[in-house]
CSV table of C-alpha atoms in Angstrom, one decimal:
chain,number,residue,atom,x,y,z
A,1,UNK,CA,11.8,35.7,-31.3
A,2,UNK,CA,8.5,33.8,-31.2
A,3,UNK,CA,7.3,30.4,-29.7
A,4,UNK,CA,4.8,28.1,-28.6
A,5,UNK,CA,5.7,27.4,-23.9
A,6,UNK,CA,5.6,23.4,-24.4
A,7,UNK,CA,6.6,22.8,-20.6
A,8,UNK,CA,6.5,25.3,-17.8
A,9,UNK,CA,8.5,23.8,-14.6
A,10,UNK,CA,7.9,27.0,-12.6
A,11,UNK,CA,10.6,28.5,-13.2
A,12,UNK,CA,11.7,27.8,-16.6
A,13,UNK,CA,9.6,27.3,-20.1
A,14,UNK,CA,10.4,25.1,-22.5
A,15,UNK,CA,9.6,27.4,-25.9
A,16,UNK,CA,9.6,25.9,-29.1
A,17,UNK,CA,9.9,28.5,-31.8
A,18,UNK,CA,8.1,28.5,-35.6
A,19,UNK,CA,11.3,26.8,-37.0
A,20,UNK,CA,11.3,23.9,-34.8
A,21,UNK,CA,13.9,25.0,-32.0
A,22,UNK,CA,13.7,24.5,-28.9
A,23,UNK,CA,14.9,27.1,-26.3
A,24,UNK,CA,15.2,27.4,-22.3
A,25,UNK,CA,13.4,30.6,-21.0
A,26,UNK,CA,12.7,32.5,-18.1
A,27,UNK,CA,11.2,35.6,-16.9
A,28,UNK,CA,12.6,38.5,-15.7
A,29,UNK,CA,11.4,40.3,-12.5
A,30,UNK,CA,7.8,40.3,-11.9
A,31,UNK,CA,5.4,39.4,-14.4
A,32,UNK,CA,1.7,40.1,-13.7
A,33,UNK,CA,-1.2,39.6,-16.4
A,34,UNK,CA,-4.0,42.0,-15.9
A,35,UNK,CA,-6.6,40.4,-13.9
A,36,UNK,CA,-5.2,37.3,-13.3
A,37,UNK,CA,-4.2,36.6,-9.9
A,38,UNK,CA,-2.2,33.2,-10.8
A,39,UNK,CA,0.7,31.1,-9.3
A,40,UNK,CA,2.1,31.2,-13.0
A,41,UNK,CA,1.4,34.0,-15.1
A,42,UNK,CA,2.4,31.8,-18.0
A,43,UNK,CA,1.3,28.5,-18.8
A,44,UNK,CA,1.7,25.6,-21.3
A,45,UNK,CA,0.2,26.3,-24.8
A,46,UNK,CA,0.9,30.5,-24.6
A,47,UNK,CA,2.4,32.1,-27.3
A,48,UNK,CA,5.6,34.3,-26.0
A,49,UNK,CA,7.6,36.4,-27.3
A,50,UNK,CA,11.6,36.5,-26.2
A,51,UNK,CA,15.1,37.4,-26.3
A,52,UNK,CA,18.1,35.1,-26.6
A,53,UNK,CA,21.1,36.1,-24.0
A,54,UNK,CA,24.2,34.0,-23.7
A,55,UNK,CA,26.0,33.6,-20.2
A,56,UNK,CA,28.3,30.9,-19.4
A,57,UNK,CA,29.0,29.9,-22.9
A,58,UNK,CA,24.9,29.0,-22.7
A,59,UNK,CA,22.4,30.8,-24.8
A,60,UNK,CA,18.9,30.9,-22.6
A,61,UNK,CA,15.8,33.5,-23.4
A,62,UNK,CA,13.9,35.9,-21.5
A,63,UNK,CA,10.2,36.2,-22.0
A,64,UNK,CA,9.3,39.5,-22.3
A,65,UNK,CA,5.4,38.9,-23.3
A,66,UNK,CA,2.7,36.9,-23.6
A,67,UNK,CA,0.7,36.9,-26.8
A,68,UNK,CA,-3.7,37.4,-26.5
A,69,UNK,CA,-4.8,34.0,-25.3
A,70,UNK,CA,-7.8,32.3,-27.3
A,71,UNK,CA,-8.7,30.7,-24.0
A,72,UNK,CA,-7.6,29.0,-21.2
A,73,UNK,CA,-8.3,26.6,-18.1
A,74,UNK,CA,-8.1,27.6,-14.6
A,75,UNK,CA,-8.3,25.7,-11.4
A,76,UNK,CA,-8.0,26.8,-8.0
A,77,UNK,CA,-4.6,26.7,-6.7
A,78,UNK,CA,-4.5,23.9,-3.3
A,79,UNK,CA,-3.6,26.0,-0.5
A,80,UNK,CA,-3.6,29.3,-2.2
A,81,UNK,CA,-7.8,29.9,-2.0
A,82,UNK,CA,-7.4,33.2,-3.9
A,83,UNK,CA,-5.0,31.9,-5.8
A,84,UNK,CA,-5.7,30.4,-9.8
A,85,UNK,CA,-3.8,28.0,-11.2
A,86,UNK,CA,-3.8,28.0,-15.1
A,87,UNK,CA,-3.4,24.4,-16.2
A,88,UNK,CA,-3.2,25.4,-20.2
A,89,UNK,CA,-3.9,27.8,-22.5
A,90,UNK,CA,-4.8,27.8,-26.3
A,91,UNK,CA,-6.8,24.6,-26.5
A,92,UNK,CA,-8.8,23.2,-29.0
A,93,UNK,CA,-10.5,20.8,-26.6
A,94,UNK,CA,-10.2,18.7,-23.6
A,95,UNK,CA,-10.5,15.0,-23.4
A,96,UNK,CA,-11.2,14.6,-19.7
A,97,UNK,CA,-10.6,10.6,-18.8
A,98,UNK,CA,-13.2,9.0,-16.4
A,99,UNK,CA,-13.2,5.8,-14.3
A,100,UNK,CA,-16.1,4.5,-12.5
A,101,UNK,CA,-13.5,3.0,-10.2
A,102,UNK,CA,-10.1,2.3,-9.7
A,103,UNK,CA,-10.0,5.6,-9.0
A,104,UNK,CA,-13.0,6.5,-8.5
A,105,UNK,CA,-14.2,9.7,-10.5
A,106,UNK,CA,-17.4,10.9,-8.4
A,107,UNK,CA,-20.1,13.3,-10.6
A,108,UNK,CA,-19.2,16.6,-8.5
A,109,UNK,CA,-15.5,16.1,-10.1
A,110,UNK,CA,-16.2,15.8,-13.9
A,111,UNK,CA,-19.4,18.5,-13.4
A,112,UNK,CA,-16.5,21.1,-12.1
A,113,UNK,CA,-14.4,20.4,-14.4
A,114,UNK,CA,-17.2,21.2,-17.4
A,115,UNK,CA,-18.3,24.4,-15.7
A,116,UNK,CA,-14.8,25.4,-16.1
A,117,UNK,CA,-14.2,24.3,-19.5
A,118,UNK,CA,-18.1,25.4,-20.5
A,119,UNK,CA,-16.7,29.2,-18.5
A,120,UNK,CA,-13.7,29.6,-20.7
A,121,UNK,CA,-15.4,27.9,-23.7
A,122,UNK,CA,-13.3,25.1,-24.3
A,123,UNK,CA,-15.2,21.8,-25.6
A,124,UNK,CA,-15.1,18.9,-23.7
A,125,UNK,CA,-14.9,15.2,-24.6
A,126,UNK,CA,-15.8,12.5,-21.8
A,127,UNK,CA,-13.6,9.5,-22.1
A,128,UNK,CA,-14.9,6.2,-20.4
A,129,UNK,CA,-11.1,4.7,-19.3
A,130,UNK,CA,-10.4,1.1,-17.9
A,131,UNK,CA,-13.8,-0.6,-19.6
A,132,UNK,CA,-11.6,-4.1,-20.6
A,133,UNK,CA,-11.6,-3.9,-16.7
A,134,UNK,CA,-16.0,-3.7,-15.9
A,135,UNK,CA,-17.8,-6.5,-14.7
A,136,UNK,CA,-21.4,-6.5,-16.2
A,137,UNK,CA,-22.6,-4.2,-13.3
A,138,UNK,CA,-20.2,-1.7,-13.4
A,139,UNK,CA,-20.1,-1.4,-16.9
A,140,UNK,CA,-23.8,-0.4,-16.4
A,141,UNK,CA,-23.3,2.3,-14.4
A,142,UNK,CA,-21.0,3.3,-16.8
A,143,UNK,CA,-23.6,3.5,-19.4
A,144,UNK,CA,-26.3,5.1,-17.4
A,145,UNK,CA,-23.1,7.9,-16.6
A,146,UNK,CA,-22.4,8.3,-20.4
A,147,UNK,CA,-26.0,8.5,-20.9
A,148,UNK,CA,-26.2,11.3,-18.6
A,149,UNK,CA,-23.8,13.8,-20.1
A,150,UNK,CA,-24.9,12.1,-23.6
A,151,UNK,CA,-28.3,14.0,-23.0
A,152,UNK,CA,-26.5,17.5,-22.3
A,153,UNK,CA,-24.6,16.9,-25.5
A,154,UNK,CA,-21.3,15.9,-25.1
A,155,UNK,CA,-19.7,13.2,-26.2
A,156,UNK,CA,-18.9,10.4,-24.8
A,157,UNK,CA,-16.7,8.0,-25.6
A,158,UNK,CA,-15.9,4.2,-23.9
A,159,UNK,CA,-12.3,3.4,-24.1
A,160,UNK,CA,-9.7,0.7,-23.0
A,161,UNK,CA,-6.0,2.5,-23.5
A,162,UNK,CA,-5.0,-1.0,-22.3
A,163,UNK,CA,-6.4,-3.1,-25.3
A,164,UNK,CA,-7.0,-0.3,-28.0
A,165,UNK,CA,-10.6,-0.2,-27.9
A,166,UNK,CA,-11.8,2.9,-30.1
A,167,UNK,CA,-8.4,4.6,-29.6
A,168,UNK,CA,-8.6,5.2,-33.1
A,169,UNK,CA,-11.7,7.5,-32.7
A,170,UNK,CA,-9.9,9.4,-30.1
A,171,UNK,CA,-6.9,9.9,-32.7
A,172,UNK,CA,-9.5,11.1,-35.6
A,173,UNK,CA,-11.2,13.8,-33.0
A,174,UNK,CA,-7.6,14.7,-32.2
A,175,UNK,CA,-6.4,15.5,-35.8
A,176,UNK,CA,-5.2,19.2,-36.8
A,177,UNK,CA,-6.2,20.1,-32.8
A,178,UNK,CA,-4.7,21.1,-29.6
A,179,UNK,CA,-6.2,18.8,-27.2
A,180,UNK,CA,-5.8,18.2,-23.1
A,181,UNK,CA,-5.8,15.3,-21.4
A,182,UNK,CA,-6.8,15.4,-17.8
A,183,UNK,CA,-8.4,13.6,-15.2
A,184,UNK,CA,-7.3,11.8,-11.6
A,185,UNK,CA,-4.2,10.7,-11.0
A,186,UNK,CA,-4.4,7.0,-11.7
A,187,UNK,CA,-7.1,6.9,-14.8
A,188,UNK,CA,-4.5,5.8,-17.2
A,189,UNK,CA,-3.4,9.0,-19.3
A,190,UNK,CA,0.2,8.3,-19.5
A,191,UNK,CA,-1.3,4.9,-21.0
A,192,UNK,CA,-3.8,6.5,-23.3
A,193,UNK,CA,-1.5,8.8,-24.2
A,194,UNK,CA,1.5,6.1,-24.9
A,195,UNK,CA,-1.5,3.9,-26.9
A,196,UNK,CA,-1.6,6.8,-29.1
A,197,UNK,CA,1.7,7.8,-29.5
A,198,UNK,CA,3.8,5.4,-28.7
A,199,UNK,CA,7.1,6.9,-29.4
A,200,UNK,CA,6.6,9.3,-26.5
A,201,UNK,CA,7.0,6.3,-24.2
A,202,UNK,CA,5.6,8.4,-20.8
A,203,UNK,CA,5.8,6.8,-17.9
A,204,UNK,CA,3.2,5.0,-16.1
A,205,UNK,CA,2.2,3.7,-12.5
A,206,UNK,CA,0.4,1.1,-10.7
A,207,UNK,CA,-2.8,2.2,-8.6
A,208,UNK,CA,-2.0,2.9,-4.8
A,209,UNK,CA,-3.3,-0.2,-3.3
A,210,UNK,CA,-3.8,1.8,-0.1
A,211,UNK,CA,-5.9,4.5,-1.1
A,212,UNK,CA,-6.9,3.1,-4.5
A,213,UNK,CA,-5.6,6.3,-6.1
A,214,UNK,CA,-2.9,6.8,-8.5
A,215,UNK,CA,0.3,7.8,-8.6
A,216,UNK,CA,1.2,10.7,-9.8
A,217,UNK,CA,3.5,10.2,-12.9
A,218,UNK,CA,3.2,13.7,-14.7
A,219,UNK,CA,4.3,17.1,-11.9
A,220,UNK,CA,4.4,19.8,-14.8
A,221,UNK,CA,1.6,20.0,-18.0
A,222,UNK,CA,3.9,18.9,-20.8
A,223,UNK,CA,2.5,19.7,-25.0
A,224,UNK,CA,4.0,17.1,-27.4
A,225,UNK,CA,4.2,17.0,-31.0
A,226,UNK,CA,2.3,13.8,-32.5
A,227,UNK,CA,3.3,12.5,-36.0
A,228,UNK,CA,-0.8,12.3,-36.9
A,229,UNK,CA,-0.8,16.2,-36.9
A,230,UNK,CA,-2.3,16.5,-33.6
A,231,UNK,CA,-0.3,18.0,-30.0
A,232,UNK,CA,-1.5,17.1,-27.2
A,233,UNK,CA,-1.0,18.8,-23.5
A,234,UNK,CA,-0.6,16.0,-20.9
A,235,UNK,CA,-1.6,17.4,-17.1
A,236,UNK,CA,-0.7,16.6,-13.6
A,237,UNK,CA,-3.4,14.3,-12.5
A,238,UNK,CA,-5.8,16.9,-10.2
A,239,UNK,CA,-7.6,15.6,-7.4
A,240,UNK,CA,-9.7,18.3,-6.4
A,241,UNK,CA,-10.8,20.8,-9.5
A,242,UNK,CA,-11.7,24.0,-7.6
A,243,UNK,CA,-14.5,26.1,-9.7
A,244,UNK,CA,-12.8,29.7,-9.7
A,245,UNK,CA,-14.6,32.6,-8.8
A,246,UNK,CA,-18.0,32.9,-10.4
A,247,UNK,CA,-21.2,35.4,-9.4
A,248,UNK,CA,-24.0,32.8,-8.2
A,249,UNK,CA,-26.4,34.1,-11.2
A,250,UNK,CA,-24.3,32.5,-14.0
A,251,UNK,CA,-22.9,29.6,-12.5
A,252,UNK,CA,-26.2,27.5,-13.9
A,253,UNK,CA,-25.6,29.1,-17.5
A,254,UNK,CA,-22.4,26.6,-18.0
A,255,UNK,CA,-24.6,24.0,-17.4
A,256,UNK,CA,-26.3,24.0,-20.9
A,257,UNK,CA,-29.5,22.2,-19.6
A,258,UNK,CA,-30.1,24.2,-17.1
A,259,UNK,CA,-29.5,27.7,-19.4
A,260,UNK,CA,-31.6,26.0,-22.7
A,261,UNK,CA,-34.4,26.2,-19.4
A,262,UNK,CA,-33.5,29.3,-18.1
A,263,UNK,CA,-35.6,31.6,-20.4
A,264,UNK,CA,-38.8,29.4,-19.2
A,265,UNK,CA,-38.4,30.5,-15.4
A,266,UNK,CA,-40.5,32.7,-13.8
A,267,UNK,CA,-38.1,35.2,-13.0
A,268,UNK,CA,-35.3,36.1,-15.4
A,269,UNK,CA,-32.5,36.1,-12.4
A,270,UNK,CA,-33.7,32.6,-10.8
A,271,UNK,CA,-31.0,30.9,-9.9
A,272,UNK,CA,-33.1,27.8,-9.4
A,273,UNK,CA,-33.3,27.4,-5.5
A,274,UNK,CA,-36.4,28.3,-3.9
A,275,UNK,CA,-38.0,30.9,-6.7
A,276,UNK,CA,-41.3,29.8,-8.0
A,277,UNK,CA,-42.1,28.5,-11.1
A,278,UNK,CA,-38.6,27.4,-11.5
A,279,UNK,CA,-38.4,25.3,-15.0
A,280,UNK,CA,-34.7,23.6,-14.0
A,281,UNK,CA,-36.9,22.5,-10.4
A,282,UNK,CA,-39.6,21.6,-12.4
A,283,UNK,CA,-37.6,19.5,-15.1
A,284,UNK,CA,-36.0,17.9,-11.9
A,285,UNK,CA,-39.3,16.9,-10.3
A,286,UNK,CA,-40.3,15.4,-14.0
A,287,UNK,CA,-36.5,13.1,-14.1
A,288,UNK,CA,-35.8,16.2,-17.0
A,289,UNK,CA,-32.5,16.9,-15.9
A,290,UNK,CA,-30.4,15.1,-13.5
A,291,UNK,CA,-30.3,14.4,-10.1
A,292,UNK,CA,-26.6,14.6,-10.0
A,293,UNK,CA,-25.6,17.6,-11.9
A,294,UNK,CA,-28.3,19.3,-9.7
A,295,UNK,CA,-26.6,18.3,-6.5
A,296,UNK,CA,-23.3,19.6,-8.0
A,297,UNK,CA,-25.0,23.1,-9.3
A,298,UNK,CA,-25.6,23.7,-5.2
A,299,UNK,CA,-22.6,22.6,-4.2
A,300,UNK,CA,-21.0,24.8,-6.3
A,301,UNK,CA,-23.2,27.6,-5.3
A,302,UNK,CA,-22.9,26.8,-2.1
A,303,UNK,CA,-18.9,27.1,-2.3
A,304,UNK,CA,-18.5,23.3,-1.1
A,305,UNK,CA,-14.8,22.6,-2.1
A,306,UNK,CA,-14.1,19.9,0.3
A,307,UNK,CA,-16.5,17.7,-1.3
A,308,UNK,CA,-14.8,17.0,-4.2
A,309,UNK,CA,-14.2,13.2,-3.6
A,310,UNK,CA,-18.2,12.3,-2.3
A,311,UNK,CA,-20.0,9.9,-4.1
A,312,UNK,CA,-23.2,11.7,-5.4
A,313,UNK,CA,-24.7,10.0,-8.1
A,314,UNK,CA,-26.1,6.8,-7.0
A,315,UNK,CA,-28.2,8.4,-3.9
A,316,UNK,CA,-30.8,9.8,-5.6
């Protein structure tokens, strides 16, 4: 039998099969993917193949492989340095929620994020959460953000899951799509998601008052079925996003205006540090290319994972 893994809890899958069933499965032994060193070799969104067994008067599957993935997203696991952690896999795009504050969701956090997604090719849609909740200021700094990423070319989006505000266009970008939600914990996906499906009814929590962060609400990705022809894969919320493994020469090729510049360096391996006639250096001396995304390009290079939750973006 065939299926779609809608929830993975570690140990068991959730598979729903091409006639609408839903089954309980698990592996058996060891299952390694070449490559691949993960914490779960099989992840929400993969396409398995399985065999029903019945034991206790209860009919459960065993997954005995994993069909060719289209992509997926990776982060590194906490803890487990060498270790991956695939979120999802099989997605049409990522919605990736952002709030200014209330959590806070600093530059170096959503610039990780689109390396990974720009790495495994998986678009990437910017939504500004919370902005019922702006005063004039803030709401500015919002701007200048979406403005930012506007100019790399993604899109970006100003939402209030609370009141509505352009849910609607986030519903016609989902249609006949496989999209993930992700983001902090405490951005309001439950919410967004619940605005746009209401049936599902997820739950939601308040903000931490301590440490202004949220709750988690969701532990395991989850995919649900919407009734707009759209599924969605809802996500733990991630407070660090750990850029996997890459050689230092391509990390500045996921960031699309540093690679539309790379062919106008000097040298044809410059990773854009101290090489002369550097055109990403030069495009940052001219205000080209941003101060912020530059800071996050070294801090990746320079392997900086502890400083996921620093403020970079308004200390220019």
């Amino acid at each position: 039998m065939t299926g779609i893994v809608y929830k993975s809890t570690g140990s068991w899958y959730t598979v729903k099969t091409f006639n609408g069933k839903f089954y309980e499965c698990r592996i058996k032994g060891r299952f390694r993917l070449e490559g691949i060193k993960s914490t779960n070799p099989i992840a929400v969104g993969d396409k398995v193949e399985f065999k029903l067994e019945t034991k206790n008067n209860t009919e459960t599957g065993v997954i005995n492989r994993i069909g060719e993935r289209k992509n997926y997203i990776v982060r590194k696991s906490v803890n487990l340095s060498k270790q991956t952690h695939i979120i999802a896999a099989n997605i049409d795009q990522v919605f990736l929620l952002v709030t200014v504050n209330n959590p806070p969701t600093f530059t170096s956090f959503i610039d990780r994020f689109l390396v990974t997604a720009e790495a495994y090719s998986i678009q990437t849609i910017l939504l500004f959460n919370k902005i019922d909740t702006y005063d004039e200021e803030t709401l500015l700094e919002v701007k200048y953000l979406a403005s930012v990423y506007r100019q790399i070319g993604y899109e970006c989006i100003g939402i209030s899951a609370k009141t509505g505000k352009n849910i609607d266009k986030v519903k016609a970008l989902m249609e006949g799509k496989v999209s993930m939600f992700s983001g902090h914990s405490g951005v309001g996906k439950s919410t967004l998601v619940n605005a746009i499906e209401p049936s599902l009814d997820l739950k939601t929590k308040e903000i931490s008052e301590q440490h202004m962060q949220g709750q988690h609400t969701t532990t395991f990705a989850e995919m649900f079925d919407l009734s707009f022809d759209a599924k969605i894969i809802d996500t733990p919320g991630i407070k660090g996003f750990g850029v996997v493994d890459m050689e230092k020469e391509e990390v500045g090729d996921y960031f699309p205006e540093f690679f539309a510049l790379k062919q106008d360096c000097k040298f044809n391996n410059c990773i854009h540090l101290n090489e002369p006639k550097c055109a990403v250096k030069e495009a940052l001396e001219n205000d080209e290319v941003s101060y912020s995304r530059y800071r996050s390009y070294l801090q990746i290079l320079e392997g900086e994972d502890e400083h996921y939750r620093t403020d970079n973006w308004d200390k220019e």
